[in-house]
mmCIF file of N, CA and C in Angstrom:
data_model
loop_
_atom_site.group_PDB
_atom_site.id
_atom_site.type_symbol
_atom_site.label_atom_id
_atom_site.label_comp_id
_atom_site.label_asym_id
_atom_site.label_seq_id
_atom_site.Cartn_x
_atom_site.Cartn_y
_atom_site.Cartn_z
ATOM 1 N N UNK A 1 -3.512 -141.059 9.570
ATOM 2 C CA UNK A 1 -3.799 -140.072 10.596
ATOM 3 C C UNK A 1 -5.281 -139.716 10.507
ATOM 4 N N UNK A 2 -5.774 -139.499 11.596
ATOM 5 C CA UNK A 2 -7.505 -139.447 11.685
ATOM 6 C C UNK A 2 -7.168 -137.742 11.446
ATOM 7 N N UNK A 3 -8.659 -137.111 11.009
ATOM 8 C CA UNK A 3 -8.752 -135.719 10.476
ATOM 9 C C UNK A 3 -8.867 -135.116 11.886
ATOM 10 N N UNK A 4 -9.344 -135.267 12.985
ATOM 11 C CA UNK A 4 -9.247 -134.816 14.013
ATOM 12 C C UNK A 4 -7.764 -134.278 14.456
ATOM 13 N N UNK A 5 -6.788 -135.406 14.270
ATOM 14 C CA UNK A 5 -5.208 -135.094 14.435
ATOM 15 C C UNK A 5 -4.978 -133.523 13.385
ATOM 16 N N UNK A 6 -5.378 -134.084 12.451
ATOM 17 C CA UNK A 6 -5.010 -132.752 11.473
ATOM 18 C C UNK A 6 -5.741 -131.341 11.722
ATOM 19 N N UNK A 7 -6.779 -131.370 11.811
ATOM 20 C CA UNK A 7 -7.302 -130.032 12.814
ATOM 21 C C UNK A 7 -6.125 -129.544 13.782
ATOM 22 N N UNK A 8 -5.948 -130.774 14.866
ATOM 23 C CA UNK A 8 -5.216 -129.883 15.891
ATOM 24 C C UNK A 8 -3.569 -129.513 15.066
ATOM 25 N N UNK A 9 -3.255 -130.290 14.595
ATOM 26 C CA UNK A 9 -1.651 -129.532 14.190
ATOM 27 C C UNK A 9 -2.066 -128.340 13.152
ATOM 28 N N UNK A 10 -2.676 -128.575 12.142
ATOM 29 C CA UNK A 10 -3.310 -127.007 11.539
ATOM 30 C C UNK A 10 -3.549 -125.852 12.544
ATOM 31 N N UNK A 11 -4.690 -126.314 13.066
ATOM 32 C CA UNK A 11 -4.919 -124.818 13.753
ATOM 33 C C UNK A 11 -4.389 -124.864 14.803
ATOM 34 N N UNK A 12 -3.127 -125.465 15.337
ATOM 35 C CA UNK A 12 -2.330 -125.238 16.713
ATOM 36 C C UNK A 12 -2.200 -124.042 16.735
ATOM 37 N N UNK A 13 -1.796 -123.082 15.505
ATOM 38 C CA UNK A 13 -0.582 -122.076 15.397
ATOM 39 C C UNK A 13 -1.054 -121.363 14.449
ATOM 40 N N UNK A 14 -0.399 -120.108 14.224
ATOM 41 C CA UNK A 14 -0.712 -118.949 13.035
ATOM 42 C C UNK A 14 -0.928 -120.268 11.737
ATOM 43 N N UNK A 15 -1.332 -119.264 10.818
ATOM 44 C CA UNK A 15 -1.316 -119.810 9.459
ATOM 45 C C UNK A 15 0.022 -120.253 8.976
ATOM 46 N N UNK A 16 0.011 -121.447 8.281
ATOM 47 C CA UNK A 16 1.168 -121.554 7.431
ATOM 48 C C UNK A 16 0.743 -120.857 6.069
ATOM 49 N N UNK A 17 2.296 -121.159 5.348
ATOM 50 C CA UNK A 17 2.261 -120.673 3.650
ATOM 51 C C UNK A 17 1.775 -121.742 3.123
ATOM 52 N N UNK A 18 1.107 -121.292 2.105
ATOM 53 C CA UNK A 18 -0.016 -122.393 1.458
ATOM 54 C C UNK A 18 0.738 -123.325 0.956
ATOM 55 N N UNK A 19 -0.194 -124.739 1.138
ATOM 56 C CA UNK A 19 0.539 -125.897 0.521
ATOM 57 C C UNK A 19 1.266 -126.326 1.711
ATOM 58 N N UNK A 20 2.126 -125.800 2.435
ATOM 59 C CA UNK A 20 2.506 -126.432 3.796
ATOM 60 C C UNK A 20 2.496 -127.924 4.248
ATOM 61 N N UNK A 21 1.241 -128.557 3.876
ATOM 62 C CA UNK A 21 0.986 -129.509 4.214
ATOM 63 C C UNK A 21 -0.413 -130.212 3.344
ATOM 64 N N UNK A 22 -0.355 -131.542 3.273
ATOM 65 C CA UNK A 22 -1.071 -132.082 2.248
ATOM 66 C C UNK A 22 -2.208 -133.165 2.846
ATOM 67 N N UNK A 23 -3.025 -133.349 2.163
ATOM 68 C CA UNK A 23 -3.744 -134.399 2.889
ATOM 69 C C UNK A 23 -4.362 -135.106 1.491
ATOM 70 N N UNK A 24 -3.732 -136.536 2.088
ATOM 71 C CA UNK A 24 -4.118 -137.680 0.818
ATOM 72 C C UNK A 24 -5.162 -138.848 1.256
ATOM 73 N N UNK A 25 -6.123 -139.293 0.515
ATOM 74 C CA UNK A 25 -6.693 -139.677 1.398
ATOM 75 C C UNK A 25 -6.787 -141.376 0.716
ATOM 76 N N UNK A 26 -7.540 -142.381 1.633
ATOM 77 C CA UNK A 26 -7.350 -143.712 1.357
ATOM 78 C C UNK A 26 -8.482 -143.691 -0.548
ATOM 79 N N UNK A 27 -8.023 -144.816 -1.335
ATOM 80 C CA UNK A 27 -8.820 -144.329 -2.557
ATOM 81 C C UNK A 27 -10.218 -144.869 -2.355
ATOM 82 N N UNK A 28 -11.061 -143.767 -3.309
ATOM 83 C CA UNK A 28 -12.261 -144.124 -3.025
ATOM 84 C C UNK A 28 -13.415 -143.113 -1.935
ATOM 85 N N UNK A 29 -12.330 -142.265 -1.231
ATOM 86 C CA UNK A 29 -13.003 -141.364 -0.162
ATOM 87 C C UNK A 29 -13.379 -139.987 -1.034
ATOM 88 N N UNK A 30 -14.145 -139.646 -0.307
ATOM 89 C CA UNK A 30 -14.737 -137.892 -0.821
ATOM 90 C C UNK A 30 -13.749 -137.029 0.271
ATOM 91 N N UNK A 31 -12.931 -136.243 -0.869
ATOM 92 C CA UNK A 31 -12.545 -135.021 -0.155
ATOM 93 C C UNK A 31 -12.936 -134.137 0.676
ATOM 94 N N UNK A 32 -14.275 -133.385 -0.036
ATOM 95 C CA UNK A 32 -15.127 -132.573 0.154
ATOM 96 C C UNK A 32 -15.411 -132.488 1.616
ATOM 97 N N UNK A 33 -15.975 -133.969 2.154
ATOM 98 C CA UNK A 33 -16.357 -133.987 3.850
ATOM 99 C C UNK A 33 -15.280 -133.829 5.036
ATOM 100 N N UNK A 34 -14.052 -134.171 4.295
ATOM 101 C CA UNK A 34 -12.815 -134.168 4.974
ATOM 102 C C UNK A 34 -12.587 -132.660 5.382
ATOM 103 N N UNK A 35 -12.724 -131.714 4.107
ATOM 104 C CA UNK A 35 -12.305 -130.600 4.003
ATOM 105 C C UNK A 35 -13.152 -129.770 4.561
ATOM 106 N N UNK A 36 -14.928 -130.293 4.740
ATOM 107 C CA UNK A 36 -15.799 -129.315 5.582
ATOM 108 C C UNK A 36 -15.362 -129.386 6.862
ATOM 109 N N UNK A 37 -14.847 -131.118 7.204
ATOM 110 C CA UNK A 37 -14.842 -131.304 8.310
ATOM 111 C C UNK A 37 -13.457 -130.090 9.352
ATOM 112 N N UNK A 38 -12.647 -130.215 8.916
ATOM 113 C CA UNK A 38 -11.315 -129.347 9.214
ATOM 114 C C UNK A 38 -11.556 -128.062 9.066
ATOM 115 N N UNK A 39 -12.350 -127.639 8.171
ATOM 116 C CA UNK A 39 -12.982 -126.283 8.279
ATOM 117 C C UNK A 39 -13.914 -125.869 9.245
ATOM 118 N N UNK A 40 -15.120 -127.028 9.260
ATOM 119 C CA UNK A 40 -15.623 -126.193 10.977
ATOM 120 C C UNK A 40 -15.316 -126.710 11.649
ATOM 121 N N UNK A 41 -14.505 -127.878 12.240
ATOM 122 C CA UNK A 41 -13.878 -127.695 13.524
ATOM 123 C C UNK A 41 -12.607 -126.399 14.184
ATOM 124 N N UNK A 42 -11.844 -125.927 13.031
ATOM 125 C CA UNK A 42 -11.024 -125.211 12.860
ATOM 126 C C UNK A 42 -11.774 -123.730 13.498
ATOM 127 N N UNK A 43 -13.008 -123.470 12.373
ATOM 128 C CA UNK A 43 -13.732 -122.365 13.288
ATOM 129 C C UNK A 43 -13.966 -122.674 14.443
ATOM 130 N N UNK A 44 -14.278 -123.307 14.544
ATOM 131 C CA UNK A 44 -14.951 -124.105 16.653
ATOM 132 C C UNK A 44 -13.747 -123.358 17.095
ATOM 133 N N UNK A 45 -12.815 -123.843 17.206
ATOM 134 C CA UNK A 45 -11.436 -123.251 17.662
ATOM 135 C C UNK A 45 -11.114 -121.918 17.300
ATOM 136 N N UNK A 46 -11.178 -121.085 16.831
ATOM 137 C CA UNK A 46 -10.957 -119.657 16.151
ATOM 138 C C UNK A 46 -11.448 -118.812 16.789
ATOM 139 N N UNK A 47 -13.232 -119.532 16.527
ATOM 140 C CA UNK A 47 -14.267 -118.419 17.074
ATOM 141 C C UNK A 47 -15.388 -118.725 17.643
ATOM 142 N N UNK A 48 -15.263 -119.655 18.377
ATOM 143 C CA UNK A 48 -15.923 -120.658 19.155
ATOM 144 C C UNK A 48 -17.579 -121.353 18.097
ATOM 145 N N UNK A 49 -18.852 -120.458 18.233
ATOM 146 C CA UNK A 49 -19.604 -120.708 17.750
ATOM 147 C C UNK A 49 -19.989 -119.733 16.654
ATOM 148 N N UNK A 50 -19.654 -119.733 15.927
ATOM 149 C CA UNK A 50 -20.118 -118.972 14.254
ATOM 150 C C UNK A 50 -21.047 -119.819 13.076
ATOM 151 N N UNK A 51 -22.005 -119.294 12.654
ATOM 152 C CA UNK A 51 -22.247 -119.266 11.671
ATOM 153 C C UNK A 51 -22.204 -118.681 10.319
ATOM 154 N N UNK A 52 -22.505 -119.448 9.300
ATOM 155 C CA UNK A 52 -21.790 -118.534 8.077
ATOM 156 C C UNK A 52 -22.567 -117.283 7.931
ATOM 157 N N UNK A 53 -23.719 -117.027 7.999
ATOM 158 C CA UNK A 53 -24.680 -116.092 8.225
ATOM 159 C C UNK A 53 -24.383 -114.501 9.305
ATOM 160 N N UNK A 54 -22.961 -114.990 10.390
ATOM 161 C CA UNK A 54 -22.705 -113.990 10.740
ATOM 162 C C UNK A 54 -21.036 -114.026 11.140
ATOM 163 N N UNK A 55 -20.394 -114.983 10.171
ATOM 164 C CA UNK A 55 -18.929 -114.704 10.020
ATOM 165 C C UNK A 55 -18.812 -113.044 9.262
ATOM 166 N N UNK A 56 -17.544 -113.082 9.868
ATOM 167 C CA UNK A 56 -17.302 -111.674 9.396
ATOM 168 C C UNK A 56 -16.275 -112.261 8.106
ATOM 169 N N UNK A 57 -16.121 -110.876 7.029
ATOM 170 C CA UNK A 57 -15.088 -111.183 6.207
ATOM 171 C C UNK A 57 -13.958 -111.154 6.474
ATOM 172 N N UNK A 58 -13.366 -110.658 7.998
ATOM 173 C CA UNK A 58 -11.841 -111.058 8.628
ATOM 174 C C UNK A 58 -11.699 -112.502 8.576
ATOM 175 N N UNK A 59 -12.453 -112.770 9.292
ATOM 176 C CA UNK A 59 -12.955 -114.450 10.470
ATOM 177 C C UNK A 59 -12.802 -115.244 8.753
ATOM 178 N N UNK A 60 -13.696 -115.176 7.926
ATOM 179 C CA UNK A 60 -13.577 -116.058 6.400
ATOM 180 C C UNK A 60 -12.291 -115.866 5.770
ATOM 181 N N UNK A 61 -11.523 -115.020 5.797
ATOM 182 C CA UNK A 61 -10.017 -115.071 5.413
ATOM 183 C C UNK A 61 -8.816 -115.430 5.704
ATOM 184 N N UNK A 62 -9.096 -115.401 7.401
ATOM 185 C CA UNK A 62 -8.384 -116.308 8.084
ATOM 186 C C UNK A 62 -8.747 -117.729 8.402
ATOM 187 N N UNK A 63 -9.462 -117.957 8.207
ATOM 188 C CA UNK A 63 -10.144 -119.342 7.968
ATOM 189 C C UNK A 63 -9.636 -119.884 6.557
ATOM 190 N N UNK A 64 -9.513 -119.060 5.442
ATOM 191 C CA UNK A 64 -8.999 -118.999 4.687
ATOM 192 C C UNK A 64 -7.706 -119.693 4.239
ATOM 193 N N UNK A 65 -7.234 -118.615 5.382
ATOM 194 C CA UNK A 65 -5.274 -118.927 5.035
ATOM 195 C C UNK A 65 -5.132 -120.193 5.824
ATOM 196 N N UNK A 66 -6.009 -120.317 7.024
ATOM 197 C CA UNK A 66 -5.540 -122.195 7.288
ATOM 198 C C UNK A 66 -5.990 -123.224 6.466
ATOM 199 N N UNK A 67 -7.173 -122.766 5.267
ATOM 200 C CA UNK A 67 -7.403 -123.803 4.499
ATOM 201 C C UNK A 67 -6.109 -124.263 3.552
ATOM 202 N N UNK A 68 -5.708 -122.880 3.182
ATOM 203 C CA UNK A 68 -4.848 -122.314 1.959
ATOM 204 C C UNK A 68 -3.489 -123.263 2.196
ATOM 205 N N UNK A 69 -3.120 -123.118 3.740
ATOM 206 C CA UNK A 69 -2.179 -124.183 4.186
ATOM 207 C C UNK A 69 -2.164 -125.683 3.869
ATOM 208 N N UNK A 70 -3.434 -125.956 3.853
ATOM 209 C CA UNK A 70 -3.797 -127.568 3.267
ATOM 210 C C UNK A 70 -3.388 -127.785 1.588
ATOM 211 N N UNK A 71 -3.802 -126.408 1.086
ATOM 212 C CA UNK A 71 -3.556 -126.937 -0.456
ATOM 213 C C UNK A 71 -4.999 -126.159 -0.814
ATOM 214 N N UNK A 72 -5.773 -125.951 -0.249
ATOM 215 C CA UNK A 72 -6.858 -125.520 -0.888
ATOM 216 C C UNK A 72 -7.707 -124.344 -0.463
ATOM 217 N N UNK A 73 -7.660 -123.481 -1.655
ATOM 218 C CA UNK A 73 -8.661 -121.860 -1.112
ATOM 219 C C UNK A 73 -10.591 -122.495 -1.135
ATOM 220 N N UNK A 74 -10.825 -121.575 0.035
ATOM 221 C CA UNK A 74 -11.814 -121.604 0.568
ATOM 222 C C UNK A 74 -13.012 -120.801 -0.294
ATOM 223 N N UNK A 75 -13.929 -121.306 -0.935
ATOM 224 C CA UNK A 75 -15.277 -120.181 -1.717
ATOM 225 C C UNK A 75 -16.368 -120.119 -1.345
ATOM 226 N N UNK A 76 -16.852 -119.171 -1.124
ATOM 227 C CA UNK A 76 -18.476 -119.264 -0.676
ATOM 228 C C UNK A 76 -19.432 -118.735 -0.886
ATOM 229 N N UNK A 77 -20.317 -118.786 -1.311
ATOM 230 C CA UNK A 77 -21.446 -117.660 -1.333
ATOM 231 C C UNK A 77 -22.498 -118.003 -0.433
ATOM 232 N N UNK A 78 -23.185 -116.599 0.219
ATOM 233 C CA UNK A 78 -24.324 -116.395 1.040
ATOM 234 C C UNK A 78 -25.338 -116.437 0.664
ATOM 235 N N UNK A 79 -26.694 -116.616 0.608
ATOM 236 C CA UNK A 79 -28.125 -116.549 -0.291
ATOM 237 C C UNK A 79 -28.796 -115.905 1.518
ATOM 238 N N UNK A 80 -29.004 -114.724 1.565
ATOM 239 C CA UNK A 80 -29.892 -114.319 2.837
ATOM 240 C C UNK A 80 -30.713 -114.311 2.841
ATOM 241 N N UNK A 81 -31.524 -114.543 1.180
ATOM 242 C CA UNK A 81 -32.940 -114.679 1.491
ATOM 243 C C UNK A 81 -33.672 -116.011 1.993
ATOM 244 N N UNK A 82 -32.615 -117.265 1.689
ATOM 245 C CA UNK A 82 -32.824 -118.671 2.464
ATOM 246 C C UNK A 82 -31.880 -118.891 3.956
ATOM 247 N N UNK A 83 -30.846 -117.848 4.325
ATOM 248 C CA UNK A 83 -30.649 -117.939 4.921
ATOM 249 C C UNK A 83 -29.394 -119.366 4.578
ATOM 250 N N UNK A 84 -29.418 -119.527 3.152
ATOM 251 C CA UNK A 84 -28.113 -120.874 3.038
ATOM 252 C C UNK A 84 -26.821 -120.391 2.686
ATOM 253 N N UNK A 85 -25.923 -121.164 2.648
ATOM 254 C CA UNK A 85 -24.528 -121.179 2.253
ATOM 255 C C UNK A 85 -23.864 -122.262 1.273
ATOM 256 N N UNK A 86 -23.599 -121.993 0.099
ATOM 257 C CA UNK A 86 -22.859 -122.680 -1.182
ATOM 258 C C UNK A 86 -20.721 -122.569 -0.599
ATOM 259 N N UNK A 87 -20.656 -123.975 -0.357
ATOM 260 C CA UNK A 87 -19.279 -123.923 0.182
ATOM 261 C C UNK A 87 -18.637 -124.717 -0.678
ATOM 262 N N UNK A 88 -17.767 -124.590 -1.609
ATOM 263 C CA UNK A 88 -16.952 -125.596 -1.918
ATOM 264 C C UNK A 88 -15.213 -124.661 -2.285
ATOM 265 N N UNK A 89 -14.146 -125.630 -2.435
ATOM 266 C CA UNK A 89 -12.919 -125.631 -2.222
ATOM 267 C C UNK A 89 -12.299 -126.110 -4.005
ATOM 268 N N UNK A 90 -11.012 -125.503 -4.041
ATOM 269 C CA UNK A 90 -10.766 -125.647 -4.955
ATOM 270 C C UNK A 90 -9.168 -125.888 -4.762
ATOM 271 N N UNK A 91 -8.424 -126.295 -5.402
ATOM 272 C CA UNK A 91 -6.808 -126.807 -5.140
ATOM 273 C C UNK A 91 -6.144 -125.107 -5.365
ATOM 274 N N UNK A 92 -5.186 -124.841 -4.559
ATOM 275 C CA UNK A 92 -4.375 -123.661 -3.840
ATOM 276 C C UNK A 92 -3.584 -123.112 -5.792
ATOM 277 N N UNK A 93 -3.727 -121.860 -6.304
ATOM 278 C CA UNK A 93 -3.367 -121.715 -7.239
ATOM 279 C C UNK A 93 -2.300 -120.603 -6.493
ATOM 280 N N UNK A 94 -0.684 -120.501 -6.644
ATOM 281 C CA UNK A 94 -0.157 -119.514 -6.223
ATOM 282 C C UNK A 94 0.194 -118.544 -7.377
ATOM 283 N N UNK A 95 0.150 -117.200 -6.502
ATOM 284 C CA UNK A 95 0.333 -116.290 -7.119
ATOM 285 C C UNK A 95 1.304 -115.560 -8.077
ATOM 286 N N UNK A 96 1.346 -115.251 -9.518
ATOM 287 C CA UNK A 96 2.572 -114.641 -9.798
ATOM 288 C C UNK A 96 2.565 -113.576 -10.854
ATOM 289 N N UNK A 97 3.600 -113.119 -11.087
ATOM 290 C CA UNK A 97 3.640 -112.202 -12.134
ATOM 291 C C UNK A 97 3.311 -112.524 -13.411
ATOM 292 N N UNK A 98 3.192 -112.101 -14.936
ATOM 293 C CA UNK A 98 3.260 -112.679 -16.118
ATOM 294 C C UNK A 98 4.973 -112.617 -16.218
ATOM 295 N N UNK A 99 5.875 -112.413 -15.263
ATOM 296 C CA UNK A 99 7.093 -112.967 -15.180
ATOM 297 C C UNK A 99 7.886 -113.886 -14.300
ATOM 298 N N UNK A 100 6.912 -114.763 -13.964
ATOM 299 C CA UNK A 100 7.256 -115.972 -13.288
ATOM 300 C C UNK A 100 7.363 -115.297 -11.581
ATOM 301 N N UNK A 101 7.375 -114.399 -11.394
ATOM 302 C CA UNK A 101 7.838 -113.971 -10.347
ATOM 303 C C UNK A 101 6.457 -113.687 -8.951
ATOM 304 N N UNK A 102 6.762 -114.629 -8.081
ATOM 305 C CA UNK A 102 5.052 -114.213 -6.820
ATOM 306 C C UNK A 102 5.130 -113.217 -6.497
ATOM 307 N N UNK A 103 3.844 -113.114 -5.932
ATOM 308 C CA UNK A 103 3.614 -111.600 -5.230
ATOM 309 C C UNK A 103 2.220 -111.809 -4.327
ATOM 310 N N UNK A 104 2.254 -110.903 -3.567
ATOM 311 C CA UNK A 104 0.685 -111.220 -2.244
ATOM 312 C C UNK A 104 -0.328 -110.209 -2.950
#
């Protein structure tokens, strides 16, 4: 399936529960571009034209929970004095008690 397909069934619809859905890729490929890629097209769709420089922290959390759906939480930091953005992703850790038990 091309990553374009996966954009549109991701962000058709509300967020799923994380993990939802997986993406494996042929061996030998970089994740990383896959995962920017589905991330700003996903914003394109959300919130038409944003930059990270003036996403809000709603807009990055819900951006968030459709990453979170893939398998992977979204991290970022801002630098305003260059005006850059440090983006990388990390595999979906779910949440729980020190008694086995989840929680939000």
């Amino acid at each position: 399936m091309n990553v374009s397909k996966i954009v549109d069934i991701v962000f058709s619809d509300s967020p799923k529960l994380p993990c939802s859905y997986s993406v494996v890729l042929a061996e030998g490929m970089n994740l990383f571009p896959v995962l920017m890629y589905i991330l700003m097209e996903g914003a394109k769709r959300l919130h038409g034209h944003i930059t990270f420089d003036s996403i809000t922290r709603e807009q990055a959390q819900k951006l968030n929970m459709y990453m979170e759906s893939l398998g992977y939480t979204l991290h970022y930091k801002v630098f305003p004095e260059t005006k850059s953005i440090d983006i990388w992703f990390v595999p979906y850790i779910p949440k729980y008690t020190c008694h086995g038990i989840p929680y939000n």
